[in-house]
Short mmCIF file of C-alpha atoms in Angstrom, two decimals:
data_model
loop_
_atom_site.label_atom_id
_atom_site.label_comp_id
_atom_site.label_asym_id
_atom_site.label_seq_id
_atom_site.Cartn_x
_atom_site.Cartn_y
_atom_site.Cartn_z
CA MET F 250 231.03 251.44 8.70
CA ALA F 251 233.34 248.22 8.05
CA TYR F 252 234.34 247.71 4.65
CA VAL F 253 235.50 243.75 3.37
CA ALA F 254 237.18 243.60 -0.26
CA SER F 255 236.66 240.17 -2.14
CA ILE F 256 237.71 238.35 -4.65
CA GLU F 257 234.19 236.66 -5.86
CA ALA F 258 231.45 238.53 -7.52
CA PRO F 259 230.66 240.79 -4.69
CA LEU F 260 233.07 243.81 -5.13
CA CYS F 261 233.02 244.54 -0.67
CA SER F 262 230.51 244.12 1.30
CA GLU F 263 229.47 247.17 4.36
CA GLN F 264 227.82 246.66 8.07
CA PHE F 265 226.24 249.93 9.74
CA GLY F 266 226.27 249.73 13.37
CA SER F 267 222.52 250.24 13.04
CA GLY F 268 221.89 248.99 9.91
CA THR F 269 220.94 246.27 7.63
CA ALA F 270 224.81 244.25 6.06
CA ARG F 271 224.98 244.99 2.40
CA ARG F 272 227.09 243.18 -0.26
CA CYS F 273 227.52 244.72 -3.13
CA ARG F 274 228.31 243.84 -6.94
CA ALA F 275 229.24 245.54 -9.96
CA ALA F 276 225.92 246.23 -12.53
CA THR F 277 226.56 246.33 -15.95
CA ASP F 278 226.67 249.87 -16.61
CA GLY F 279 229.83 250.37 -14.12
CA SER F 280 227.17 251.59 -11.66
CA LEU F 281 227.15 249.81 -7.70
CA GLN F 282 224.59 247.73 -6.88
CA TRP F 283 223.75 247.15 -3.04
CA GLU F 284 221.56 244.57 -1.80
CA ALA F 285 220.41 243.57 1.39
CA TRP F 286 222.45 241.58 3.32
CA GLY F 287 221.05 240.31 6.41
CA ARG F 288 217.29 240.13 8.32
CA ARG F 289 215.89 243.48 10.19
CA TRP F 290 213.21 243.71 13.16
CA TRP F 291 210.92 244.43 10.53
CA ALA F 292 212.32 241.79 7.92
CA PHE F 293 213.33 244.63 4.83
CA SER F 294 214.50 242.81 1.70
CA GLY F 295 214.86 243.31 -1.32
CA ALA F 296 217.84 245.34 -3.72
CA PHE F 297 218.80 249.25 -3.69
CA THR F 298 220.35 250.23 -6.54
CA ALA F 299 223.62 253.74 -5.95
CA LYS F 300 225.08 255.76 -9.34
CA PRO F 301 227.71 256.77 -9.44
CA GLY F 302 228.72 260.36 -8.51
CA GLY F 303 226.72 262.49 -6.26
CA ARG F 304 227.93 263.78 -2.43
CA ASP F 305 228.17 262.86 0.72
CA GLY F 306 225.23 265.09 2.65
CA GLY F 307 224.94 263.69 5.99
CA GLU F 308 222.58 261.35 5.24
CA ARG F 309 223.31 258.14 7.35
CA VAL F 310 223.20 255.55 4.01
CA ALA F 311 225.64 255.40 1.53
CA PRO F 312 225.65 258.26 -1.21
CA GLY F 313 223.44 257.85 -4.17
CA THR F 314 221.16 254.85 -2.11
CA ALA F 315 217.55 254.59 -2.30
CA VAL F 316 216.27 253.98 1.40
CA PRO F 317 213.12 252.12 1.66
CA PRO F 318 209.49 254.55 2.81
CA LEU F 319 208.80 252.74 5.65
CA SER F 320 212.77 252.65 7.21
CA ARG F 321 213.12 257.09 6.54
CA LEU F 322 209.50 256.90 8.39
CA LEU F 323 210.47 254.97 11.29
CA ALA F 324 212.90 257.00 11.28
CA VAL F 325 211.36 259.85 12.78
CA PHE F 326 210.10 257.87 15.71
CA LEU F 327 212.70 255.56 16.02
CA PRO F 328 216.05 256.49 18.16
CA GLN F 329 218.85 256.85 15.73
CA GLY F 330 220.63 253.31 16.29
CA PHE F 331 217.52 251.16 16.24
CA PRO F 332 217.92 248.12 17.93
CA ASP F 333 221.67 248.44 18.87
CA SER F 334 221.32 251.87 20.94
CA VAL F 335 218.37 250.87 23.19
CA SER F 336 217.76 247.95 25.51
CA PRO F 337 216.39 244.75 24.11
CA ASP F 338 213.05 245.17 25.99
CA TYR F 339 212.64 248.92 24.29
CA LEU F 340 209.97 247.59 21.66
CA PRO F 341 208.05 245.75 23.50
CA TYR F 342 207.73 248.04 26.39
CA GLN F 343 207.42 250.77 23.81
CA LEU F 344 204.14 248.96 21.49
CA TRP F 345 202.12 248.25 24.97
CA ASP F 346 203.14 251.71 25.99
CA SER F 347 201.61 253.53 22.74
CA VAL F 348 198.74 251.03 23.20
CA GLN F 349 198.10 252.20 27.14
CA ALA F 350 198.68 255.82 25.77
CA PHE F 351 195.86 255.66 23.14
CA ALA F 352 193.58 254.20 25.64
CA SER F 353 194.07 256.95 28.47
CA SER F 354 193.80 259.96 25.31
CA LEU F 355 190.54 258.29 24.38
CA SER F 356 189.19 257.91 28.33
CA GLY F 357 190.76 261.25 28.75
CA SER F 358 188.48 263.17 25.17
CA LEU F 359 185.48 261.47 27.83
CA ALA F 360 186.63 262.95 31.28
CA THR F 361 186.95 266.43 29.66
CA HIS F 362 184.09 266.32 28.46
CA ALA F 363 182.65 265.43 31.54
CA VAL F 364 184.08 268.39 33.32
CA LEU F 365 182.50 270.85 30.05
CA LEU F 366 179.21 270.39 30.51
CA GLY F 367 179.86 270.33 34.15
CA ILE F 368 180.90 273.67 34.10
CA GLY F 369 178.27 274.68 32.49
CA VAL F 370 180.08 275.33 28.68
CA GLY F 371 176.97 275.10 26.80
CA ASN F 372 174.20 276.00 29.02
CA ALA F 373 172.64 279.11 28.77
CA LYS F 374 172.44 279.80 32.63
CA ALA F 375 175.83 279.00 33.71
CA SER F 376 177.93 282.04 34.85
CA VAL F 377 181.01 282.65 33.25
CA SER F 378 182.87 283.80 36.74
CA ALA F 379 181.58 280.83 38.55
CA ALA F 380 183.41 278.26 36.47
CA THR F 381 186.26 280.71 36.14
CA ALA F 382 186.40 280.02 40.15
CA THR F 383 186.11 276.74 39.70
CA TRP F 384 188.84 276.20 37.37
CA LEU F 385 191.47 278.13 39.28
CA VAL F 386 190.43 275.68 42.42
CA LYS F 387 190.94 272.87 40.88
CA ASP F 388 194.40 274.32 39.51
CA SER F 389 195.78 276.01 42.45
CA THR F 390 195.19 271.91 44.50
CA GLY F 391 196.54 270.17 42.15
CA MET F 392 199.55 272.44 42.11
CA LEU F 393 199.89 272.97 45.73
CA GLY F 394 199.59 268.11 45.38
CA ARG F 395 202.30 268.75 43.16
CA ILE F 396 204.98 269.72 44.95
CA ILE F 397 203.93 268.00 48.08
CA PHE F 398 204.42 264.74 46.75
CA ALA F 399 207.50 265.33 44.66
CA TRP F 400 209.01 266.27 48.71
CA TRP F 401 207.32 263.14 50.00
CA MET F 402 207.84 260.75 47.68
CA GLY F 403 209.95 262.18 44.89
CA SER F 404 212.84 260.11 46.52
CA LYS F 405 211.60 256.59 45.93
CA MET F 406 210.35 256.57 42.45
CA ASP F 407 214.25 255.90 40.86
CA CYS F 408 214.91 252.14 42.32
CA ASN F 409 211.41 251.34 42.27
CA ALA F 410 210.12 253.08 38.58
CA LYS F 411 208.14 250.00 37.57
CA GLN F 412 205.69 250.14 40.65
CA TRP F 413 205.36 254.03 40.50
CA ARG F 414 204.71 254.24 36.29
CA LEU F 415 201.82 251.47 37.80
CA PHE F 416 200.45 252.95 39.97
CA ALA F 417 200.62 256.32 38.70
CA ASP F 418 198.45 254.83 35.32
CA ILE F 419 196.05 253.50 37.98
CA LEU F 420 195.35 256.56 39.95
CA ASN F 421 194.92 258.90 36.51
CA ASP F 422 191.99 256.15 36.00
CA VAL F 423 191.34 257.18 38.70
CA ALA F 424 191.70 260.48 38.38
CA MET F 425 189.05 260.51 35.59
CA LEU F 426 186.46 258.35 36.41
CA LEU F 427 185.07 261.05 39.03
CA GLU F 428 185.27 263.88 36.90
CA ILE F 429 183.11 261.84 34.50
CA MET F 430 181.20 260.74 37.48
CA ALA F 431 181.44 264.84 38.83
CA PRO F 432 178.80 266.03 36.93
CA ILE F 433 175.73 263.87 38.24
CA PHE F 434 176.12 265.26 41.56
CA PRO F 435 176.23 268.71 41.27
CA ILE F 436 176.32 269.69 44.87
CA CYS F 437 180.31 267.85 45.19
CA PHE F 438 180.92 269.21 41.70
CA THR F 439 183.88 271.38 42.56
CA MET F 440 185.07 269.47 45.23
CA THR F 441 185.05 266.65 43.49
CA ILE F 442 187.29 268.15 40.13
CA CYS F 443 189.73 269.22 42.86
CA ILE F 444 190.87 265.83 44.32
CA SER F 445 190.29 264.75 40.36
CA ASN F 446 192.88 267.31 39.47
CA LEU F 447 194.85 266.37 42.57
CA ALA F 448 196.20 263.42 41.30
CA LYS F 449 196.38 263.89 37.97
CA CYS F 450 199.09 266.15 38.99
CA ILE F 451 200.47 263.26 40.75
CA VAL F 452 200.35 261.10 38.43
CA GLY F 453 201.94 263.69 35.95
CA VAL F 454 205.32 264.08 38.93
CA ALA F 455 205.19 259.62 39.38
CA GLY F 456 205.16 259.36 36.07
CA GLY F 457 207.79 261.81 35.18
CA ALA F 458 209.98 260.13 37.81
CA THR F 459 209.53 256.92 36.97
CA ARG F 460 209.86 257.88 32.38
CA ALA F 461 212.82 259.76 33.43
CA ALA F 462 214.33 257.04 35.25
CA LEU F 463 213.05 254.15 32.13
CA THR F 464 214.60 256.28 29.71
CA MET F 465 218.13 256.06 31.25
CA HIS F 466 217.56 252.08 31.56
CA GLN F 467 216.79 251.77 27.96
CA ALA F 468 219.45 254.62 26.32
CA ARG F 469 222.63 252.31 25.68
CA ARG F 470 224.72 254.78 23.95
CA ASN F 471 224.58 257.82 25.92
CA ASN F 472 221.52 258.58 23.83
CA MET F 473 219.04 259.96 26.75
CA ALA F 474 218.26 262.71 24.90
CA ASP F 475 217.48 260.93 21.35
CA VAL F 476 215.82 258.25 23.30
CA SER F 477 213.41 260.52 25.46
CA ALA F 478 212.91 263.17 22.12
CA LYS F 479 211.22 260.21 19.97
CA ASP F 480 209.56 258.51 23.14
CA GLY F 481 207.45 262.50 23.00
CA SER F 482 207.03 262.00 19.52
CA GLN F 483 206.29 258.29 19.34
CA GLU F 484 203.23 259.52 21.98
CA THR F 485 202.67 262.66 20.33
CA LEU F 486 201.11 260.11 17.32
CA VAL F 487 199.11 258.18 19.76
CA SER F 488 197.63 261.41 20.86
CA LEU F 489 197.03 262.54 17.56
CA ALA F 490 194.60 259.50 17.06
CA GLY F 491 193.00 259.28 19.73
CA LEU F 492 191.81 262.49 19.11
CA LEU F 493 191.02 261.95 15.55
CA VAL F 494 188.61 258.78 16.87
CA SER F 495 188.06 261.04 19.43
CA LEU F 496 186.27 263.34 17.02
CA LEU F 497 183.80 260.36 16.09
CA MET F 498 182.95 258.62 19.11
CA LEU F 499 182.23 260.87 21.05
CA PRO F 500 178.95 262.78 18.95
CA LEU F 501 177.96 259.37 19.43
CA VAL F 502 178.15 258.50 23.41
CA SER F 503 177.39 261.73 24.23
CA ASP F 504 173.77 262.32 24.44
CA CYS F 505 173.85 258.24 26.66
CA PRO F 506 175.56 258.64 30.08
CA SER F 507 175.27 254.37 30.33
CA LEU F 508 176.91 254.18 26.61
CA SER F 509 179.56 256.57 27.52
CA LEU F 510 180.42 255.30 30.54
CA GLY F 511 180.19 251.90 29.34
CA CYS F 512 182.88 253.14 26.68
CA PHE F 513 185.13 254.23 29.71
CA PHE F 514 184.85 251.33 32.12
CA PHE F 515 186.21 249.46 28.63
CA LEU F 516 189.11 251.51 27.79
CA THR F 517 189.91 251.83 31.42
CA ALA F 518 190.72 248.24 31.48
CA LEU F 519 192.35 247.95 27.83
CA HIS F 520 194.41 250.73 30.00
CA ILE F 521 195.65 249.31 32.87
CA TYR F 522 196.38 245.83 31.30
CA ALA F 523 198.47 247.09 28.82
CA ASN F 524 200.72 248.50 30.88
CA TYR F 525 200.66 245.64 33.15
CA ARG F 526 201.83 244.53 29.76
CA ALA F 527 204.60 247.09 29.56
CA VAL F 528 206.02 247.76 32.85
CA ARG F 529 206.20 243.55 32.75
CA ALA F 530 208.37 243.37 29.47
CA LEU F 531 210.98 245.44 31.13
CA VAL F 532 213.84 244.24 31.91
CA ILE F 533 216.07 246.30 34.14
CA GLU F 534 219.21 245.43 34.57
CA THR F 535 219.56 247.09 38.40
CA LEU F 536 219.82 245.52 41.84
CA ASN F 537 216.74 247.10 43.30
CA GLU F 538 215.63 245.84 47.41
CA ARG F 539 213.19 243.56 45.72
CA ARG F 540 215.28 242.02 43.04
CA LEU F 541 218.42 242.36 45.08
CA TRP F 542 216.00 240.17 47.67
CA LEU F 543 214.67 237.76 45.06
CA VAL F 544 218.08 236.83 43.48
CA LEU F 545 219.30 236.28 46.93
CA LYS F 546 216.50 234.28 48.76
CA HIS F 547 216.52 231.93 45.66
CA PHE F 548 220.82 232.21 45.99
CA LEU F 549 220.57 230.61 49.58
CA GLN F 550 217.83 227.66 48.73
CA ARG F 551 219.35 226.38 45.42
CA GLY F 552 223.07 228.12 45.34
CA GLU F 553 222.78 230.21 42.24
CA VAL F 554 222.05 233.27 40.93
CA LEU F 555 218.77 234.65 38.78
CA GLY F 556 219.41 236.61 36.25
CA PRO F 557 218.03 239.92 35.33
CA ALA F 558 214.79 238.37 32.85
CA SER F 559 214.09 235.59 35.91
CA ALA F 560 215.10 238.59 38.08
CA ASN F 561 212.33 240.82 36.78
CA GLN F 562 209.85 238.79 36.18
CA MET F 563 209.20 238.15 39.52
CA GLU F 564 209.34 240.50 40.75
CA PRO F 565 206.30 242.04 42.80
CA LEU F 566 204.80 244.52 41.02
CA TRP F 567 200.79 245.77 43.10
CA THR F 568 203.45 245.13 46.62
CA GLY F 569 206.42 246.43 46.36
CA PHE F 570 205.71 249.78 47.55
CA TRP F 571 205.54 247.83 51.37
CA PRO F 572 208.36 245.50 52.28
CA SER F 573 208.26 243.37 54.87
CA LEU F 574 211.62 245.04 56.34
CA SER F 575 212.22 248.36 56.64
CA LEU F 576 216.14 248.21 54.88
CA SER F 577 217.53 251.78 55.30
CA LEU F 578 221.01 252.29 53.66
CA GLY F 579 222.98 256.14 54.56
CA VAL F 580 221.78 257.18 56.85
CA PRO F 581 222.53 259.37 59.63
CA LEU F 582 224.85 258.28 62.30
CA HIS F 583 222.79 260.15 64.84
CA ARG F 584 219.91 258.37 64.11
CA VAL F 585 221.53 254.98 64.64
CA THR F 586 223.19 255.66 68.75
CA SER F 587 223.57 258.15 70.77
CA SER F 588 225.99 257.14 74.12
CA VAL F 589 229.77 256.34 73.72
CA PHE F 590 228.80 252.77 74.67
CA GLU F 591 226.39 252.24 72.03
CA LEU F 592 228.18 253.77 69.63
CA GLN F 593 230.84 250.74 70.81
CA LYS F 594 228.97 248.00 70.74
CA LEU F 595 227.98 248.50 66.96
CA VAL F 596 231.66 248.96 66.41
CA GLU F 597 232.23 245.89 67.40
CA GLY F 598 233.06 242.57 65.90
CA HIS F 599 232.34 245.03 62.25
CA GLN F 600 235.13 244.60 59.99
CA GLU F 601 233.81 245.81 56.59
CA PRO F 602 233.07 250.13 56.56
CA TYR F 603 229.83 250.16 57.16
CA LEU F 604 227.03 249.79 60.71
CA LEU F 605 224.85 248.54 61.10
CA ARG F 606 221.64 248.59 63.69
CA TRP F 607 219.16 245.56 63.43
CA ASP F 608 215.73 246.91 65.53
CA GLN F 609 213.62 243.35 66.29
CA SER F 610 211.03 244.44 67.77
CA GLN F 611 210.44 246.48 64.45
CA ASN F 612 212.07 244.04 62.10
CA GLN F 613 214.38 248.03 60.71
CA VAL F 614 217.85 247.80 59.77
CA GLN F 615 219.97 251.13 59.48
CA VAL F 616 222.90 251.63 58.33
CA VAL F 617 225.54 254.13 58.98
CA LEU F 618 227.95 253.92 55.61
CA SER F 619 231.75 255.37 55.95
CA GLN F 620 232.72 257.51 52.98
CA VAL F 621 234.83 255.05 51.53
CA ALA F 622 232.22 253.17 51.67
CA GLY F 623 232.00 251.83 47.55
CA PRO F 624 228.87 249.51 45.06
CA GLU F 625 230.51 246.24 46.73
CA THR F 626 230.28 247.63 50.14
CA ILE F 627 226.99 249.35 49.26
CA LEU F 628 225.53 245.46 48.03
CA ARG F 629 227.59 243.96 50.80
CA ALA F 630 225.24 246.05 53.69
CA ALA F 631 222.21 245.15 51.92
CA THR F 632 223.03 241.63 51.42
CA HIS F 633 223.48 241.94 54.86
CA GLY F 634 220.35 243.43 56.25
CA LEU F 635 218.46 241.25 54.07
CA VAL F 636 219.89 238.35 55.66
CA LEU F 637 218.80 239.57 58.70
CA GLY F 638 215.30 240.32 57.53
CA ALA F 639 215.36 235.94 56.12
CA LEU F 640 215.72 235.21 60.05
CA GLN F 641 212.74 236.45 60.42
CA GLY F 642 210.84 234.55 58.55
CA ASP F 643 210.02 231.41 57.04
CA GLY F 644 211.73 229.46 54.14
CA PRO F 645 215.05 227.20 53.89
CA LEU F 646 217.89 228.32 54.59
CA PRO F 647 221.52 227.54 54.65
CA GLY F 648 222.60 225.20 58.02
CA GLU F 649 224.94 228.22 59.71
CA LEU F 650 221.99 230.58 58.84
CA GLU F 651 219.01 228.21 59.91
CA GLY F 652 221.15 227.89 63.81
CA LEU F 653 220.81 231.72 64.18
CA ARG F 654 217.48 232.06 62.66
CA ASN F 655 216.64 229.66 65.88
CA ARG F 656 218.63 231.80 68.36
CA VAL F 657 216.50 234.73 67.46
CA ARG F 658 213.25 233.26 67.40
CA ALA F 659 213.98 231.95 70.94
CA GLY F 660 216.16 234.31 72.54
CA PRO F 661 215.42 237.97 74.22
CA GLU F 662 216.38 240.62 71.85
CA LYS F 663 219.28 242.08 73.61
CA GLU F 664 220.82 239.77 71.81
CA SER F 665 220.60 241.63 68.29
CA CYS F 666 224.31 242.89 68.58
CA VAL F 667 225.23 239.79 68.65
CA ILE F 668 223.67 238.17 65.87
CA VAL F 669 224.59 241.05 63.95
CA ARG F 670 228.49 240.34 64.80
CA GLU F 671 227.90 236.15 64.07
CA THR F 672 226.05 237.46 60.60
CA HIS F 673 229.00 239.00 59.04
CA GLN F 674 231.39 236.34 59.89
CA VAL F 675 228.42 234.21 58.02
CA LEU F 676 228.95 236.57 55.40
CA ASP F 677 232.16 236.26 54.51
CA LYS F 678 232.16 232.82 53.45
CA LEU F 679 229.08 233.30 51.27
CA PHE F 680 229.05 236.86 49.93
CA PRO F 681 232.05 236.41 48.21
CA LYS F 682 230.04 233.22 46.32
CA PHE F 683 227.41 235.50 45.97
CA LEU F 684 229.36 238.13 44.02
CA LYS F 685 230.97 236.34 42.12
CA ASP F 686 228.59 234.46 40.42
CA GLU F 687 228.55 235.11 36.68
CA VAL F 688 225.39 235.10 36.22
CA LEU F 689 225.20 238.48 38.94
CA GLY F 690 227.85 239.87 36.63
CA SER F 691 224.73 241.04 34.54
CA PHE F 692 223.19 243.22 36.78
CA TYR F 693 224.60 246.79 38.15
CA ALA F 694 224.80 246.94 41.78
CA ARG F 695 222.91 250.38 41.80
CA ASP F 696 224.15 252.68 44.55
CA TYR F 697 221.35 253.02 46.93
CA PRO F 698 220.42 256.54 47.58
CA ALA F 699 222.34 257.51 51.47
CA GLU F 700 221.72 260.37 53.05
CA ALA F 701 224.58 260.58 54.90
CA ARG F 702 227.67 258.72 54.88
CA GLY F 703 230.86 259.37 57.71
CA THR F 704 234.17 257.68 58.90
#
């Protein structure tokens, strides 16, 4: 908090790190009168009066200052210090995320109603033991799926958080559709809800992992716990609103399957649209493989670096799972070479603290990192791999790389090591310009997941 003395009518002014700047004047009765100065995102204005006396009981405002009711309410659901303590994309993302959570809550109510109907709730002929067994099989299938999916894809969700977030929500809609359709086919009911619960458990893993990655992006004052807690409060409030609306909606649609299905498809469309807008609103300032390729491609074609906002807007959300180039950073040395001769060929011409092997036939690049490799080296290794991938693609390239592309298309695959050495020389000229660009400084090079580092 900063105080600025003044000899003019205002006695002083104060500005908290996250509060509205206010000026203080002397009232006729000797008290201090605080008035709004500046505008917050909710555009509060008006005068606040502070009475003399009182103790600072730990409040985050001036002693005795009246706080608007809306400000108190927002403090319950927003991180302390908002908006300075979170990323600039926090508000649009959270607004669309709340819309999708509300739609998902209503869809979930329809799906739960269908599952309970299929199990036999309300049916006097239904067996409690059979319903219990079905429920246990359903839960067991989901638990096994959760473990297997976390082992299989857990390390890939951090760098592609936006794509996996969107994938998780769409898969959740598919799971709820299966639950709604399950009672229509009683013979396959158990198998259908088992598949549905398996999908929901995968959604739980993907959603939780990506939520952690996005919280790390949004927290700007080492306040991950506060951002995560307030996100939970927002989700709880939205779920409560969805519950109340569901209590009104279910009696109206439960007796008409076609109306229930129509409501579900409408809510699903709203859910997917809101998710897309939420993910598209994110401006992540780290470089994953897709964003690095967009930035590098723009640099090679136009000689300038894309900013974070432009790169995020161009990043594909639906096709980001299957890049054309297989780039692996930090692979163990035994996966790259198995003989002294191959190792000598890899080392030849390598001045940087990494070794790179390029398989043209499979369009695969494997990089072995040295123990002294830092973020700049990792960024160069990734850039090197993407440049090699560009030699097999289309699109304009600088003169040096265009000549290498012609050789790659005309020459035999055994020249891969020669091409790798020559791209080292090209990068010695291009990479310093690429790295020193002012716009690239707004990105923070992500330390890519490395399986191993050697010497």
